[in-house]
Amino acid sequence: MIQISDFPIWFEDLLTIPEISRLSGIRFHGTLTIHSVNNKVSSRLDHSIDVAKLAYYIGNKIGFPKEQQSALILLSMLHDVGHLPFSHILEPFYRYNLRFYHEGITSLIIRSLIKKNEIQKIVGITPTNIALSVLNGDKRFPLMEEFLFGLFSVDMIDGIHRAALPIGDASLEYNPWELCESFLILGNDLYIKESSLSLIIHFRNVRKCLYKKYIESPEAKALAAMLTRAVELSFPYGVKVNELPKMKDSDLQNLMLADPNARQICAWISQKKLYSFYGDKNDAEEEERQNIGKQFEFNPTLAALVFEFTHIFSENNQTEFQLSLFPIDNNKVIHISELRQTLNFKRQLLLNPKWYFPGKQLLNTECFEFDINHLMNKNNFLWW
């Protein structure tokens, strides 16, 4: 396992960048708090650091040059800087008011940091340029792209594991480090060991179950809708867009508690009296929940975005497969592309693509010629 002490000496300085240190105040788990049975909660900064550890471990294993190793750590630490208070739970609110989701905000922040020379003076020019090349889809770094944005990205390997921890369900557990041992590299190609296929399939099933049973459960949807409404009530004169990227969860929570109607919704949430969009209307508890929802009308456009935020998993549910395995270094392996095709291992996020940037295209747009404060003024968007 990798420790922070194993990182380059500049890593501690990277943690002092306000855009990164702010993530210590952004909770990772979002709507999963409604299903939590323990105190295994963490922040976006915790997640980013562990993603960096996994990336650095894989980079060492592959034998990446020092500059690429540094770029892997850098990209891992920057990949979530666009997460605003309460993370995914309020993405529809941010889309409605800021016109894009956290990926777009991340791209703005990264560009701003580079423009101000904040990154280069800590990490160096070459690693920063490599990081930019990877984000722009430069095919010179296919393995970096695979591990950062691919089928088994280090972000997903840590994120799914971390998301499952508060739920306390043993069937959702796996070891991220063991999953990273599944990989073999030959040239610029990534292979999976035959001995690891059962773990890969388990990882796929955990991810699918986590979304279907917990992240997008009726309770989680209700929590997201109620919290979205509470935040909306906290900004009666419109969102101060320049302030949101600087805020932590506690800052937004204080704003909600200052508004009596928003405070009441927060009280209901803390008591788990969730407005229900589903179920038997004749049930007394169900009726109470529906009455809670009726007391504060949801903005219909914003409500539609809350319920549009849905994942569709089109995966092969088989547990046995016909795979083309061949030997490498005393291991039978399968190429990552064949595994992807065989398992039909993909996730579709039902969002308008205008509002969502795939990671490798984060910086691929003309609008970054402008200063971030100019861009965060919603009257100055050049997106579409």
Coordinates of C-alpha atoms in Angstrom, one line a residue:
M1 CA 0.0 0.0 0.0
I2 CA 1.1 3.6 -0.7
Q3 CA 1.3 6.2 2.0
I4 CA 1.4 10.0 1.7
S5 CA 5.0 9.8 2.8
D6 CA 5.7 7.9 -0.5
F7 CA 4.6 10.8 -2.6
P8 CA 6.9 13.5 -4.1
I9 CA 7.9 16.2 -1.6
W10 CA 5.7 18.8 -3.3
F11 CA 2.5 16.9 -2.4
E12 CA 2.1 18.7 0.9
D13 CA 2.2 22.0 -0.9
L14 CA -0.5 20.8 -3.3
L15 CA -2.8 20.3 -0.3
T16 CA -2.5 24.0 0.6
I17 CA -4.1 25.1 -2.6
P18 CA -7.5 26.5 -1.4
E19 CA -9.4 24.8 -4.3
I20 CA -8.1 21.4 -3.1
S21 CA -8.1 22.0 0.7
R22 CA -11.8 23.1 0.4
L23 CA -12.7 19.5 -0.4
S24 CA -12.1 18.5 3.2
G25 CA -15.4 20.2 3.9
I26 CA -17.3 18.5 1.1
R27 CA -18.9 15.2 2.2
F28 CA -18.4 12.3 -0.2
H29 CA -21.5 10.3 0.4
G30 CA -24.4 12.5 -0.7
T31 CA -27.8 10.7 -0.6
L32 CA -26.2 7.6 0.9
T33 CA -26.3 9.2 4.3
I34 CA -29.9 8.2 4.4
H35 CA -28.8 4.6 4.3
S36 CA -25.8 4.9 6.7
V37 CA -25.6 2.5 9.6
N38 CA -22.1 3.5 10.9
N39 CA -19.7 6.4 11.0
K40 CA -17.6 5.5 8.1
V41 CA -18.1 8.8 6.3
S42 CA -15.4 10.7 4.5
S43 CA -14.8 13.8 2.5
R44 CA -14.0 14.5 -1.2
L45 CA -10.4 15.3 -0.1
D46 CA -10.1 11.8 1.6
H47 CA -11.3 10.3 -1.7
S48 CA -8.9 12.3 -3.9
I49 CA -5.9 11.4 -1.7
D50 CA -6.8 7.7 -1.9
V51 CA -7.3 7.9 -5.7
A52 CA -3.9 9.5 -5.9
K53 CA -2.4 6.6 -3.8
L54 CA -4.0 4.0 -6.1
A55 CA -2.8 5.9 -9.2
Y56 CA 0.7 6.2 -7.9
Y57 CA 0.8 2.5 -7.0
I58 CA -0.3 1.5 -10.5
G59 CA 2.2 4.0 -12.0
N60 CA 5.0 2.5 -10.0
K61 CA 3.9 -1.0 -11.0
I62 CA 3.9 -0.1 -14.7
G63 CA 7.2 1.8 -14.4
F64 CA 5.9 5.2 -15.5
P65 CA 8.6 7.9 -15.8
K66 CA 8.8 10.4 -12.9
E67 CA 7.0 13.1 -14.8
Q68 CA 4.0 10.9 -15.6
Q69 CA 3.8 9.7 -12.0
S70 CA 3.6 13.3 -10.9
A71 CA 0.9 14.0 -13.5
L72 CA -1.1 11.0 -12.2
I73 CA -1.0 12.3 -8.7
L74 CA -1.9 15.8 -9.9
L75 CA -4.9 14.7 -11.9
S76 CA -6.1 12.5 -9.1
M77 CA -6.0 15.5 -6.7
L78 CA -7.8 17.8 -9.2
H79 CA -10.5 15.4 -10.5
D80 CA -13.1 16.5 -8.0
V81 CA -12.3 20.1 -7.3
G82 CA -15.5 21.1 -9.0
H83 CA -17.7 19.4 -6.4
L84 CA -19.8 22.0 -4.7
P85 CA -21.5 21.7 -1.3
F86 CA -23.3 18.4 -0.7
S87 CA -21.7 17.0 -3.8
H88 CA -23.8 14.9 -6.2
I89 CA -27.0 15.5 -4.1
L90 CA -27.3 19.0 -5.5
E91 CA -26.0 18.6 -9.0
P92 CA -29.4 19.4 -10.6
F93 CA -29.5 22.7 -8.6
Y94 CA -26.1 23.6 -9.8
R95 CA -27.0 22.6 -13.4
Y96 CA -30.1 24.8 -13.2
N97 CA -28.3 27.8 -11.8
L98 CA -24.8 27.5 -13.1
R99 CA -25.6 25.7 -16.4
F100 CA -23.3 22.7 -15.9
Y101 CA -22.5 19.9 -13.5
H102 CA -19.4 19.4 -11.4
E103 CA -17.3 18.2 -14.4
G104 CA -17.7 21.6 -16.0
I105 CA -16.9 23.5 -12.8
T106 CA -13.8 21.3 -12.4
S107 CA -12.6 22.2 -15.9
L108 CA -13.0 25.9 -15.1
I109 CA -11.0 25.6 -11.8
I110 CA -8.2 23.6 -13.4
R111 CA -7.8 26.1 -16.1
S112 CA -7.9 29.0 -13.7
L113 CA -5.2 27.4 -11.5
I114 CA -2.9 26.8 -14.5
K115 CA -3.5 30.3 -15.8
K116 CA -2.4 31.7 -12.4
N117 CA 0.6 29.4 -12.4
E118 CA -0.5 27.8 -9.1
I119 CA 0.0 24.3 -10.3
Q120 CA 3.3 24.7 -12.3
K121 CA 5.1 26.4 -9.4
I122 CA 4.4 23.4 -7.1
V123 CA 4.4 20.3 -9.5
G124 CA 6.5 21.6 -12.3
I125 CA 5.9 22.5 -15.9
T126 CA 6.4 19.1 -17.5
P127 CA 3.9 17.1 -15.3
T128 CA 1.4 19.9 -15.7
N129 CA 1.7 19.8 -19.5
I130 CA 1.3 16.0 -19.4
A131 CA -1.8 16.4 -17.2
L132 CA -3.3 18.8 -19.7
S133 CA -2.5 16.5 -22.6
V134 CA -4.3 13.6 -20.9
L135 CA -7.3 15.8 -20.2
N136 CA -7.4 16.8 -23.8
G137 CA -7.4 13.1 -25.0
D138 CA -3.8 13.0 -26.2
K139 CA -3.2 9.5 -27.4
R140 CA 0.4 9.5 -26.4
F141 CA -0.7 8.5 -22.9
P142 CA -3.3 5.7 -23.4
L143 CA -2.6 3.9 -20.1
M144 CA -2.9 7.1 -18.1
E145 CA -6.2 7.8 -19.8
E146 CA -7.4 4.2 -19.1
F147 CA -6.6 4.3 -15.4
L148 CA -8.0 7.8 -15.0
F149 CA -11.2 7.6 -17.1
G150 CA -11.5 4.0 -18.3
L151 CA -13.4 0.9 -17.4
F152 CA -11.6 0.4 -14.1
S153 CA -10.5 4.0 -13.3
V154 CA -8.9 4.6 -9.9
D155 CA -11.6 7.1 -9.2
M156 CA -14.3 4.4 -9.6
I157 CA -12.3 1.7 -7.8
D158 CA -12.0 3.9 -4.7
G159 CA -15.4 5.7 -5.1
I160 CA -17.5 2.6 -5.2
H161 CA -15.7 1.1 -2.3
R162 CA -15.9 4.3 -0.3
A163 CA -19.6 4.8 -1.1
A164 CA -20.5 1.3 0.2
L165 CA -18.7 1.6 3.6
P166 CA -21.4 3.5 5.5
I167 CA -24.1 1.1 4.4
G168 CA -22.5 -1.8 6.3
D169 CA -23.5 -4.5 3.8
A170 CA -20.8 -7.1 3.6
S171 CA -21.9 -8.2 0.2
L172 CA -20.8 -4.8 -1.2
E173 CA -17.2 -5.0 0.2
Y174 CA -14.0 -5.4 -1.8
N175 CA -10.4 -4.5 -1.5
P176 CA -9.4 -1.6 -3.9
W177 CA -5.7 -2.7 -3.7
E178 CA -6.6 -6.2 -4.6
L179 CA -8.5 -5.0 -7.6
C180 CA -5.4 -3.0 -8.7
E181 CA -3.5 -6.3 -8.7
S182 CA -5.8 -7.6 -11.5
F183 CA -3.9 -5.6 -14.1
L184 CA -1.1 -6.7 -16.4
I185 CA 0.6 -4.4 -18.9
L186 CA 2.2 -5.3 -22.2
G187 CA 3.4 -2.3 -24.2
N188 CA 0.5 0.2 -24.1
D189 CA -2.1 -2.5 -23.7
L190 CA -4.0 -3.3 -20.5
Y191 CA -4.9 -6.9 -19.6
I192 CA -6.9 -8.5 -16.8
K193 CA -5.7 -11.7 -15.1
E194 CA -7.9 -14.8 -15.4
S195 CA -7.5 -15.3 -11.6
S196 CA -9.0 -11.9 -11.0
L197 CA -12.2 -12.3 -13.2
S198 CA -14.4 -13.2 -10.2
L199 CA -13.3 -10.1 -8.4
I200 CA -13.9 -8.0 -11.5
I201 CA -17.5 -9.4 -11.8
H202 CA -18.0 -8.8 -8.1
F203 CA -16.9 -5.2 -8.6
R204 CA -19.3 -4.8 -11.5
N205 CA -22.2 -6.2 -9.4
V206 CA -21.4 -4.0 -6.4
R207 CA -21.4 -0.9 -8.5
K208 CA -24.8 -1.8 -10.1
C209 CA -26.4 -2.8 -6.8
L210 CA -25.1 0.4 -5.1
Y211 CA -26.8 2.6 -7.7
K212 CA -30.0 0.7 -8.0
K213 CA -30.6 -0.2 -4.4
Y214 CA -29.2 2.8 -2.6
I215 CA -27.9 5.8 -4.6
E216 CA -31.1 6.1 -6.7
S217 CA -33.6 4.6 -4.2
P218 CA -36.9 6.3 -3.6
E219 CA -35.6 7.6 -0.2
A220 CA -32.5 9.0 -1.8
K221 CA -34.5 10.7 -4.5
A222 CA -36.8 12.2 -1.9
L223 CA -33.8 13.4 0.1
A224 CA -32.3 15.0 -3.0
A225 CA -35.5 16.7 -3.9
M226 CA -36.1 18.1 -0.4
L227 CA -32.5 19.3 0.1
T228 CA -32.7 20.9 -3.4
R229 CA -35.8 22.8 -2.4
A230 CA -34.2 23.9 0.9
V231 CA -31.2 25.3 -0.9
E232 CA -33.4 27.0 -3.5
L233 CA -35.3 28.7 -0.6
S234 CA -31.9 29.9 0.8
F235 CA -31.2 31.9 -2.3
P236 CA -34.5 34.0 -2.7
Y237 CA -32.8 36.5 -5.0
G238 CA -30.9 34.0 -7.1
V239 CA -27.7 32.1 -6.6
K240 CA -24.5 34.1 -6.0
V241 CA -22.6 32.0 -8.4
N242 CA -19.2 33.5 -7.6
E243 CA -19.5 32.3 -4.0
L244 CA -20.6 28.7 -4.6
P245 CA -17.2 27.3 -5.8
K246 CA -15.6 28.6 -2.6
M247 CA -18.1 27.1 -0.2
K248 CA -18.1 24.0 2.0
D249 CA -21.0 22.0 3.2
S250 CA -21.2 23.9 6.5
D251 CA -21.4 27.3 4.6
L252 CA -24.4 26.2 2.6
Q253 CA -25.9 24.5 5.7
N254 CA -25.7 27.8 7.6
L255 CA -27.5 29.6 4.7
M256 CA -30.3 27.0 4.9
L257 CA -30.7 27.3 8.6
A258 CA -31.1 31.1 8.3
D259 CA -34.3 30.6 6.3
P260 CA -37.3 29.4 8.3
N261 CA -38.8 27.3 5.5
A262 CA -35.5 25.8 4.5
R263 CA -34.7 25.1 8.2
Q264 CA -38.0 23.2 8.5
I265 CA -37.2 21.0 5.5
C266 CA -33.7 20.3 7.1
A267 CA -35.5 19.3 10.3
W268 CA -37.7 16.9 8.4
I269 CA -34.7 15.4 6.7
S270 CA -32.8 14.9 10.0
Q271 CA -35.9 13.1 11.3
K272 CA -36.0 11.0 8.1
K273 CA -39.5 12.3 7.4
L274 CA -39.0 12.3 3.7
Y275 CA -41.5 13.4 1.1
S276 CA -42.4 10.3 -0.8
F277 CA -43.0 10.2 -4.6
Y278 CA -43.9 6.5 -4.4
G279 CA -46.0 4.1 -2.4
D280 CA -49.4 3.6 -1.0
K281 CA -51.3 6.9 -0.5
N282 CA -53.6 5.3 2.1
D283 CA -50.8 4.6 4.4
A284 CA -50.7 7.2 7.3
E285 CA -47.0 7.7 7.1
E286 CA -47.2 8.0 3.4
E287 CA -49.8 10.7 3.7
E288 CA -47.7 12.6 6.1
R289 CA -44.8 12.5 3.7
Q290 CA -46.9 13.7 0.8
N291 CA -48.2 16.6 2.9
I292 CA -44.7 17.6 3.8
G293 CA -43.9 17.8 0.1
K294 CA -47.0 19.8 -0.7
Q295 CA -46.2 22.6 1.8
F296 CA -43.3 23.8 -0.4
E297 CA -43.8 23.7 -4.2
F298 CA -40.8 22.5 -6.1
N299 CA -39.7 24.5 -9.1
P300 CA -41.0 22.2 -11.8
T301 CA -37.9 22.7 -14.1
L302 CA -35.6 22.0 -11.2
A303 CA -37.7 19.0 -10.0
A304 CA -37.5 17.5 -13.5
L305 CA -33.7 17.8 -13.4
V306 CA -33.6 16.0 -10.0
F307 CA -35.4 13.0 -11.5
E308 CA -33.6 13.1 -14.8
F309 CA -30.4 12.4 -12.9
T310 CA -30.6 8.6 -13.4
H311 CA -28.1 5.9 -14.3
I312 CA -28.9 3.1 -16.7
F313 CA -26.7 0.0 -16.5
S314 CA -26.7 -2.1 -19.6
E315 CA -24.6 -5.1 -18.4
N316 CA -24.4 -8.8 -19.1
N317 CA -25.6 -10.5 -15.9
Q318 CA -24.0 -13.8 -16.6
T319 CA -21.5 -15.2 -14.2
E320 CA -19.8 -17.5 -16.8
F321 CA -18.3 -16.3 -20.1
Q322 CA -16.5 -17.6 -23.1
L323 CA -13.3 -15.5 -23.1
S324 CA -10.3 -15.4 -25.3
L325 CA -7.5 -16.0 -22.8
F326 CA -3.8 -16.2 -23.6
P327 CA -0.6 -16.5 -21.6
I328 CA 1.6 -13.6 -20.5
D329 CA 4.3 -14.1 -17.8
N330 CA 2.7 -17.3 -16.4
N331 CA -0.7 -15.7 -16.3
K332 CA -3.7 -16.3 -18.5
V333 CA -5.1 -12.9 -19.4
I334 CA -7.8 -11.1 -21.4
H335 CA -7.5 -7.7 -23.1
I336 CA -9.5 -4.9 -21.5
S337 CA -11.4 -4.2 -24.7
E338 CA -12.7 -7.7 -25.0
L339 CA -13.7 -7.8 -21.3
R340 CA -15.6 -4.6 -21.8
Q341 CA -17.4 -6.0 -24.8
T342 CA -18.1 -9.4 -23.2
L343 CA -19.5 -8.0 -20.0
N344 CA -21.2 -5.1 -21.8
F345 CA -19.7 -3.2 -18.9
K346 CA -20.9 0.4 -19.3
R347 CA -23.0 3.0 -17.5
Q348 CA -25.2 5.5 -19.2
L349 CA -25.9 8.7 -17.3
L350 CA -29.2 10.1 -18.6
L351 CA -28.1 13.7 -19.0
N352 CA -28.1 16.2 -21.8
P353 CA -24.4 15.9 -23.0
K354 CA -24.3 19.7 -23.2
W355 CA -24.2 19.8 -19.4
Y356 CA -21.8 17.0 -18.8
F357 CA -18.1 16.8 -19.8
P358 CA -16.4 13.4 -20.1
G359 CA -13.1 13.6 -18.2
K360 CA -10.8 13.5 -21.1
Q361 CA -12.5 16.5 -22.7
L362 CA -12.5 18.8 -19.7
L363 CA -10.4 21.5 -21.2
N364 CA -11.5 21.1 -24.8
T365 CA -13.5 24.3 -25.3
E366 CA -12.9 27.9 -26.3
C367 CA -14.4 29.5 -23.3
F368 CA -11.3 29.0 -21.2
E369 CA -9.8 32.1 -22.7
F370 CA -11.7 33.9 -20.0
D371 CA -11.0 34.4 -16.3
I372 CA -12.9 32.1 -14.0
N373 CA -14.7 34.9 -12.2
H374 CA -16.0 36.2 -15.6
L375 CA -17.1 32.7 -16.5
M376 CA -18.9 32.2 -13.2
N377 CA -21.2 35.1 -14.1
K378 CA -24.1 33.3 -15.7
N379 CA -24.7 36.1 -18.1
N380 CA -21.3 35.5 -19.8
F381 CA -21.6 31.8 -20.8
L382 CA -20.3 30.8 -24.2
W383 CA -21.1 27.1 -23.9
W384 CA -23.9 26.6 -26.4

